[in-house]
mmCIF file of C-alpha atoms in Angstrom:
data_model
loop_
_atom_site.group_PDB
_atom_site.id
_atom_site.type_symbol
_atom_site.label_atom_id
_atom_site.label_comp_id
_atom_site.label_asym_id
_atom_site.label_seq_id
_atom_site.Cartn_x
_atom_site.Cartn_y
_atom_site.Cartn_z
ATOM 1 C CA MET A 1 17.109 -106.791 131.753
ATOM 2 C CA ALA A 2 16.453 -104.365 128.870
ATOM 3 C CA LYS A 3 16.997 -100.672 129.495
ATOM 4 C CA LEU A 4 14.149 -98.253 128.993
ATOM 5 C CA VAL A 5 16.352 -95.335 127.910
ATOM 6 C CA HIS A 6 14.818 -95.045 124.434
ATOM 7 C CA ASN A 7 11.287 -95.056 125.826
ATOM 8 C CA VAL A 8 11.802 -91.932 127.917
ATOM 9 C CA GLN A 9 10.580 -88.794 126.201
ATOM 10 C CA LYS A 10 13.346 -86.214 125.969
ATOM 11 C CA LYS A 11 12.851 -82.542 126.538
ATOM 12 C CA GLN A 12 12.687 -80.469 123.345
ATOM 13 C CA HIS A 13 14.815 -77.343 123.401
ATOM 14 C CA ARG A 14 13.286 -74.729 121.119
ATOM 15 C CA GLU A 15 14.464 -71.226 120.319
ATOM 16 C CA ARG A 16 12.399 -68.559 121.996
ATOM 17 C CA SER A 17 10.446 -65.984 120.019
ATOM 18 C CA GLN A 18 10.671 -62.214 120.299
ATOM 19 C CA VAL A 19 9.245 -60.911 123.574
ATOM 20 C CA SER A 20 6.316 -58.498 123.317
ATOM 21 C CA SER A 21 8.275 -55.624 124.887
ATOM 22 C CA ARG A 22 10.810 -55.788 122.009
ATOM 23 C CA ALA A 23 8.306 -56.355 119.200
ATOM 24 C CA ARG A 24 9.145 -52.919 117.769
ATOM 25 C CA PHE A 25 12.618 -54.234 116.846
ATOM 26 C CA GLY A 26 11.184 -56.862 114.485
ATOM 27 C CA LEU A 27 11.630 -60.627 114.421
ATOM 28 C CA LEU A 28 14.204 -62.213 116.701
ATOM 29 C CA GLU A 29 17.186 -63.491 114.732
ATOM 30 C CA LYS A 30 17.525 -67.290 114.903
ATOM 31 C CA LYS A 31 20.717 -69.280 114.713
ATOM 32 C CA LYS A 32 20.146 -70.311 111.093
ATOM 33 C CA ASP A 33 19.680 -66.652 110.129
ATOM 34 C CA TYR A 34 22.851 -65.686 111.973
ATOM 35 C CA LYS A 35 24.822 -68.410 110.184
ATOM 36 C CA LEU A 36 23.725 -67.097 106.781
ATOM 37 C CA ARG A 37 24.526 -63.499 107.722
ATOM 38 C CA SER A 38 27.890 -64.498 109.144
ATOM 39 C CA ALA A 39 28.835 -66.535 106.043
ATOM 40 C CA ASN A 40 27.888 -63.625 103.785
ATOM 41 C CA PHE A 41 29.914 -61.197 105.893
ATOM 42 C CA HIS A 42 33.043 -63.366 105.827
ATOM 43 C CA GLN A 43 32.667 -63.936 102.085
ATOM 44 C CA ASN A 44 32.536 -60.183 101.460
ATOM 45 C CA GLN A 45 35.545 -59.657 103.712
ATOM 46 C CA ALA A 46 37.506 -62.275 101.753
ATOM 47 C CA LYS A 47 36.643 -60.546 98.456
ATOM 48 C CA LEU A 48 37.742 -57.172 99.820
ATOM 49 C CA LYS A 49 41.000 -58.649 101.074
ATOM 50 C CA LEU A 50 41.718 -60.179 97.657
ATOM 51 C CA LEU A 51 40.961 -56.894 95.882
ATOM 52 C CA LYS A 52 43.247 -55.013 98.253
ATOM 53 C CA GLU A 53 46.075 -57.447 97.507
ATOM 54 C CA LYS A 54 45.550 -57.055 93.757
ATOM 55 C CA ALA A 55 45.539 -53.278 94.033
ATOM 56 C CA LYS A 56 48.695 -53.409 96.173
ATOM 57 C CA VAL A 57 50.750 -55.465 93.680
ATOM 58 C CA ARG A 58 49.287 -53.889 90.517
ATOM 59 C CA ASN A 59 51.753 -52.940 87.803
ATOM 60 C CA ASP A 60 51.345 -49.340 86.638
ATOM 61 C CA ASP A 61 52.708 -50.211 83.194
ATOM 62 C CA GLU A 62 50.234 -53.055 82.683
ATOM 63 C CA TYR A 63 48.027 -52.695 79.594
ATOM 64 C CA TYR A 64 45.378 -54.773 77.884
ATOM 65 C CA HIS A 65 42.953 -53.909 75.102
ATOM 66 C CA ALA A 66 39.836 -53.965 77.291
ATOM 67 C CA MET A 67 41.086 -50.787 78.954
ATOM 68 C CA THR A 68 40.260 -48.797 75.827
ATOM 69 C CA LYS A 69 37.076 -50.686 74.857
ATOM 70 C CA ARG A 70 35.352 -50.639 78.226
ATOM 71 C CA ARG A 71 34.161 -47.588 80.098
ATOM 72 C CA THR A 72 31.833 -46.694 82.957
ATOM 73 C CA ASN A 73 29.134 -44.073 83.294
ATOM 74 C CA GLU A 74 28.664 -41.521 86.069
ATOM 75 C CA GLN A 75 27.106 -44.155 88.362
ATOM 76 C CA GLY A 76 30.087 -46.472 87.898
ATOM 77 C CA ILE A 77 28.144 -49.018 85.795
ATOM 78 C CA LEU A 78 30.272 -50.810 83.217
ATOM 79 C CA LEU A 79 29.378 -50.005 79.593
ATOM 80 C CA GLN A 80 30.561 -52.132 76.720
ATOM 81 C CA THR A 81 29.927 -51.696 73.018
ATOM 82 C CA ARG A 82 28.349 -54.558 71.112
ATOM 83 C CA GLU A 83 30.634 -56.143 68.569
ATOM 84 C CA PHE A 84 29.645 -58.294 65.616
ATOM 85 C CA SER A 85 31.924 -60.735 63.894
ATOM 86 C CA GLU A 86 30.589 -59.530 60.537
ATOM 87 C CA SER A 87 28.526 -56.550 59.418
ATOM 88 C CA LEU A 88 24.865 -57.076 58.539
ATOM 89 C CA THR A 89 23.534 -56.378 55.084
ATOM 90 C CA ASN A 90 20.739 -53.927 54.346
ATOM 91 C CA ASP A 91 18.230 -56.773 53.795
ATOM 92 C CA GLN A 92 19.166 -58.376 57.118
ATOM 93 C CA VAL A 93 18.653 -55.098 58.979
ATOM 94 C CA LEU A 94 15.279 -54.634 57.254
ATOM 95 C CA LEU A 95 14.273 -58.143 58.326
ATOM 96 C CA MET A 96 15.236 -57.434 61.958
ATOM 97 C CA LYS A 97 13.321 -54.153 61.954
ATOM 98 C CA GLY A 98 10.340 -55.968 60.419
ATOM 99 C CA GLN A 99 10.362 -58.420 63.324
ATOM 100 C CA ASP A 100 10.519 -55.494 65.745
ATOM 101 C CA MET A 101 7.517 -53.941 63.983
ATOM 102 C CA ASN A 102 5.531 -57.180 64.298
ATOM 103 C CA TYR A 103 6.298 -57.317 68.023
ATOM 104 C CA LEU A 104 5.266 -53.687 68.504
ATOM 105 C CA ASN A 105 2.019 -54.309 66.594
ATOM 106 C CA MET A 106 1.216 -57.264 68.849
ATOM 107 C CA ILE A 107 1.906 -55.294 72.054
ATOM 108 C CA SER A 108 -0.019 -52.257 70.778
ATOM 109 C CA THR A 109 -3.047 -54.378 69.827
ATOM 110 C CA ASN A 110 -3.013 -56.021 73.245
ATOM 111 C CA GLU A 111 -2.921 -52.629 74.983
ATOM 112 C CA ALA A 112 -5.722 -51.273 72.763
ATOM 113 C CA ASN A 113 -7.933 -54.260 73.636
ATOM 114 C CA LYS A 114 -7.298 -53.768 77.355
ATOM 115 C CA ILE A 115 -8.080 -50.050 77.059
ATOM 116 C CA GLU A 116 -11.356 -50.774 75.243
ATOM 117 C CA LYS A 117 -12.295 -53.354 77.858
ATOM 118 C CA GLY A 118 -11.406 -50.945 80.671
ATOM 119 C CA LEU A 119 -13.514 -48.158 79.176
ATOM 120 C CA HIS A 120 -16.418 -50.557 78.739
ATOM 121 C CA ASN A 121 -16.246 -51.965 82.279
ATOM 122 C CA ALA A 122 -15.336 -48.759 84.153
ATOM 123 C CA ASN A 123 -18.762 -47.087 83.748
ATOM 124 C CA LEU A 124 -17.494 -44.207 85.880
ATOM 125 C CA PHE A 125 -18.996 -44.115 89.390
ATOM 126 C CA LYS A 126 -22.258 -45.773 88.378
ATOM 127 C CA SER A 127 -23.528 -49.084 89.586
ATOM 128 C CA LYS A 128 -23.769 -51.960 87.154
ATOM 129 C CA GLY A 129 -26.731 -54.133 86.205
ATOM 130 C CA LYS A 130 -30.478 -53.595 86.100
ATOM 131 C CA HIS A 131 -33.242 -54.104 88.625
ATOM 132 C CA THR A 132 -36.282 -55.608 86.886
ATOM 133 C CA VAL A 133 -39.594 -55.969 88.712
ATOM 134 C CA PHE A 134 -42.117 -58.450 87.305
ATOM 135 C CA VAL A 135 -45.879 -57.939 87.739
ATOM 136 C CA GLU A 136 -48.797 -60.279 87.170
ATOM 137 C CA SER A 137 -51.107 -58.162 84.990
ATOM 138 C CA LYS A 138 -51.452 -54.873 83.135
ATOM 139 C CA ASP A 139 -53.679 -53.475 85.883
ATOM 140 C CA GLU A 140 -50.945 -54.136 88.443
ATOM 141 C CA LEU A 141 -48.454 -52.494 86.083
ATOM 142 C CA ALA A 142 -50.632 -49.395 85.811
ATOM 143 C CA SER A 143 -50.986 -49.105 89.597
ATOM 144 C CA PHE A 144 -47.348 -49.983 90.284
ATOM 145 C CA LYS A 145 -45.500 -47.327 92.283
ATOM 146 C CA PRO A 146 -41.745 -47.861 92.469
ATOM 147 C CA GLU A 147 -41.286 -45.575 95.498
ATOM 148 C CA GLU A 148 -43.637 -47.804 97.528
ATOM 149 C CA TYR A 149 -42.058 -51.010 96.228
ATOM 150 C CA PHE A 150 -38.522 -49.921 97.103
ATOM 151 C CA ASN A 151 -39.714 -48.077 100.248
ATOM 152 C CA THR A 152 -37.878 -44.873 99.380
ATOM 153 C CA THR A 153 -38.501 -41.393 97.955
ATOM 154 C CA LYS A 154 -38.916 -40.391 94.317
ATOM 155 C CA ASP A 155 -35.636 -38.463 94.413
ATOM 156 C CA LEU A 156 -33.659 -41.636 95.216
ATOM 157 C CA LEU A 157 -35.269 -43.880 92.598
ATOM 158 C CA SER A 158 -32.689 -43.055 89.941
ATOM 159 C CA ARG A 159 -29.877 -43.795 92.386
ATOM 160 C CA ARG A 160 -29.210 -47.536 92.289
ATOM 161 C CA GLU A 161 -26.243 -47.411 94.659
ATOM 162 C CA ASN A 162 -26.630 -46.651 98.409
ATOM 163 C CA ARG A 163 -30.381 -46.091 98.058
ATOM 164 C CA LEU A 164 -31.767 -45.335 101.551
ATOM 165 C CA LYS A 165 -35.159 -46.511 102.725
ATOM 166 C CA THR A 166 -37.880 -44.258 104.103
ATOM 167 C CA ASP A 167 -37.496 -45.412 107.708
ATOM 168 C CA GLN A 168 -33.773 -44.753 107.498
ATOM 169 C CA LEU A 169 -34.419 -41.223 106.290
ATOM 170 C CA LEU A 170 -37.036 -40.557 108.997
ATOM 171 C CA ASN A 171 -34.936 -42.034 111.792
ATOM 172 C CA SER A 172 -32.675 -39.266 113.075
ATOM 173 C CA ASP A 173 -30.510 -41.777 114.960
ATOM 174 C CA PHE A 174 -29.550 -43.607 111.768
ATOM 175 C CA ASP A 175 -25.798 -43.703 111.381
ATOM 176 C CA LEU A 176 -24.560 -42.801 107.904
ATOM 177 C CA ASN A 177 -20.897 -43.603 108.627
ATOM 178 C CA LEU A 178 -21.190 -46.997 107.003
ATOM 179 C CA ASP A 179 -22.474 -45.471 103.769
ATOM 180 C CA LYS A 180 -19.692 -42.876 103.903
ATOM 181 C CA GLU A 181 -17.024 -45.555 104.306
ATOM 182 C CA THR A 182 -18.549 -47.566 101.474
ATOM 183 C CA LEU A 183 -18.562 -44.478 99.266
ATOM 184 C CA GLU A 184 -14.907 -43.748 100.101
ATOM 185 C CA GLU A 185 -13.925 -47.337 99.272
ATOM 186 C CA THR A 186 -15.822 -47.097 95.989
ATOM 187 C CA LEU A 187 -14.098 -43.820 95.109
ATOM 188 C CA ALA A 188 -10.674 -45.289 95.930
ATOM 189 C CA SER A 189 -11.380 -48.365 93.803
ATOM 190 C CA LYS A 190 -12.597 -46.269 90.875
ATOM 191 C CA LYS A 191 -9.579 -43.969 91.164
ATOM 192 C CA LYS A 192 -7.275 -46.978 91.024
ATOM 193 C CA GLU A 193 -9.034 -48.261 87.899
ATOM 194 C CA LEU A 194 -8.743 -44.824 86.283
ATOM 195 C CA ASP A 195 -5.024 -44.628 87.102
ATOM 196 C CA VAL A 196 -4.394 -48.020 85.496
ATOM 197 C CA LEU A 197 -6.444 -46.998 82.459
ATOM 198 C CA LYS A 198 -4.500 -43.728 82.194
ATOM 199 C CA GLN A 199 -1.188 -45.626 82.295
ATOM 200 C CA ARG A 200 -2.366 -47.988 79.559
ATOM 201 C CA ILE A 201 -3.423 -45.076 77.346
ATOM 202 C CA GLU A 202 -0.039 -43.390 77.835
ATOM 203 C CA ARG A 203 1.785 -46.663 77.078
ATOM 204 C CA GLU A 204 -0.269 -47.185 73.922
ATOM 205 C CA LYS A 205 0.562 -43.616 72.840
ATOM 206 C CA GLN A 206 4.287 -44.236 73.330
ATOM 207 C CA LEU A 207 4.060 -47.494 71.383
ATOM 208 C CA SER A 208 2.390 -45.642 68.493
ATOM 209 C CA GLU A 209 5.228 -43.106 68.429
ATOM 210 C CA VAL A 210 7.854 -45.859 68.404
ATOM 211 C CA LYS A 211 6.007 -47.658 65.597
ATOM 212 C CA THR A 212 5.928 -44.459 63.547
ATOM 213 C CA LYS A 213 9.658 -43.880 63.984
ATOM 214 C CA LEU A 214 10.496 -47.503 63.184
ATOM 215 C CA HIS A 215 8.296 -47.432 60.077
ATOM 216 C CA LEU A 216 10.101 -44.273 58.915
ATOM 217 C CA GLN A 217 13.495 -45.926 59.431
ATOM 218 C CA ARG A 218 12.437 -48.930 57.341
ATOM 219 C CA GLU A 219 11.161 -46.726 54.544
ATOM 220 C CA LEU A 220 14.353 -44.650 54.521
ATOM 221 C CA MET A 221 16.442 -47.803 54.135
ATOM 222 C CA LYS A 222 14.560 -48.797 50.976
ATOM 223 C CA SER A 223 15.640 -47.702 47.537
ATOM 224 C CA GLY A 224 14.069 -44.623 45.937
ATOM 225 C CA SER A 225 14.714 -40.926 45.449
ATOM 226 C CA LYS A 226 13.573 -38.855 48.433
ATOM 227 C CA LYS A 227 14.168 -35.458 49.972
ATOM 228 C CA LYS A 228 13.931 -34.013 53.468
ATOM 229 C CA VAL A 229 11.370 -31.281 54.099
ATOM 230 C CA VAL A 230 10.910 -29.209 57.274
ATOM 231 C CA LYS A 231 7.228 -28.430 57.886
ATOM 232 C CA ASP A 232 5.853 -26.738 61.021
ATOM 233 C CA GLY A 233 9.100 -27.408 62.876
ATOM 234 C CA SER A 234 9.044 -31.170 62.152
ATOM 235 C CA VAL A 235 11.127 -33.082 59.620
ATOM 236 C CA ILE A 236 9.290 -35.149 57.016
ATOM 237 C CA PHE A 237 10.430 -37.022 53.925
ATOM 238 C CA LYS A 238 8.866 -36.973 50.474
ATOM 239 C CA TRP A 239 9.503 -39.593 47.794
ATOM 240 C CA LYS A 240 9.523 -38.775 44.112
ATOM 241 C CA ASN A 241 7.011 -40.518 41.889
ATOM 242 C CA GLN A 242 8.539 -43.371 39.908
ATOM 243 C CA ARG A 243 7.037 -45.388 37.105
ATOM 244 C CA LYS A 244 6.404 -48.996 38.036
ATOM 245 C CA LYS A 245 7.675 -51.587 35.562
#
């Protein structure tokens, strides 16, 4: 007779979740999370043990050339000078700086386009679009009263955002909290857009300064007689006129 062991549904043992009384302590750590944390802990302990052994048996007279070429800053970050197998010629450096200038021009143009688009779309604290009302005849146009059509006062006609109706103004029990919250959300959104636009303008200004300095470096590397002049506290260069062949 065949056994029915495989047909019996087994009980599933699942890990419990964090109880509501301990929700302030965050998620309950599962076994898989503990295994990862434990493996990382033991790996760090093994590295520390190895470093301690190396420091214990280190030879004080040991020397290698990287000791003089490598150094660290105040934060302990390793600093290493870049070394080239061969020095670059003046034309090669000009070519590299020309590529840098092309990259800066591309980034600056992209930022300028985004700034122009942001200034065009921001339209500071004013609603967008137009409300056009179509009439059937010229007589209806002459007798058309917008305050009656929109059911509001003449003072609120020019205000296209949050325009209240007459019954809302006459009703003393009307709650204006919703309009206040909407206005606060609008102000926060506009402020965020202005902050982003301000950051883009500052970034574009910094890019222009870098482009100016890089252009000056390229011009100074070219041949030609020039002299340094100090004007209004800033250093400028002037090139002598030369006859073109």
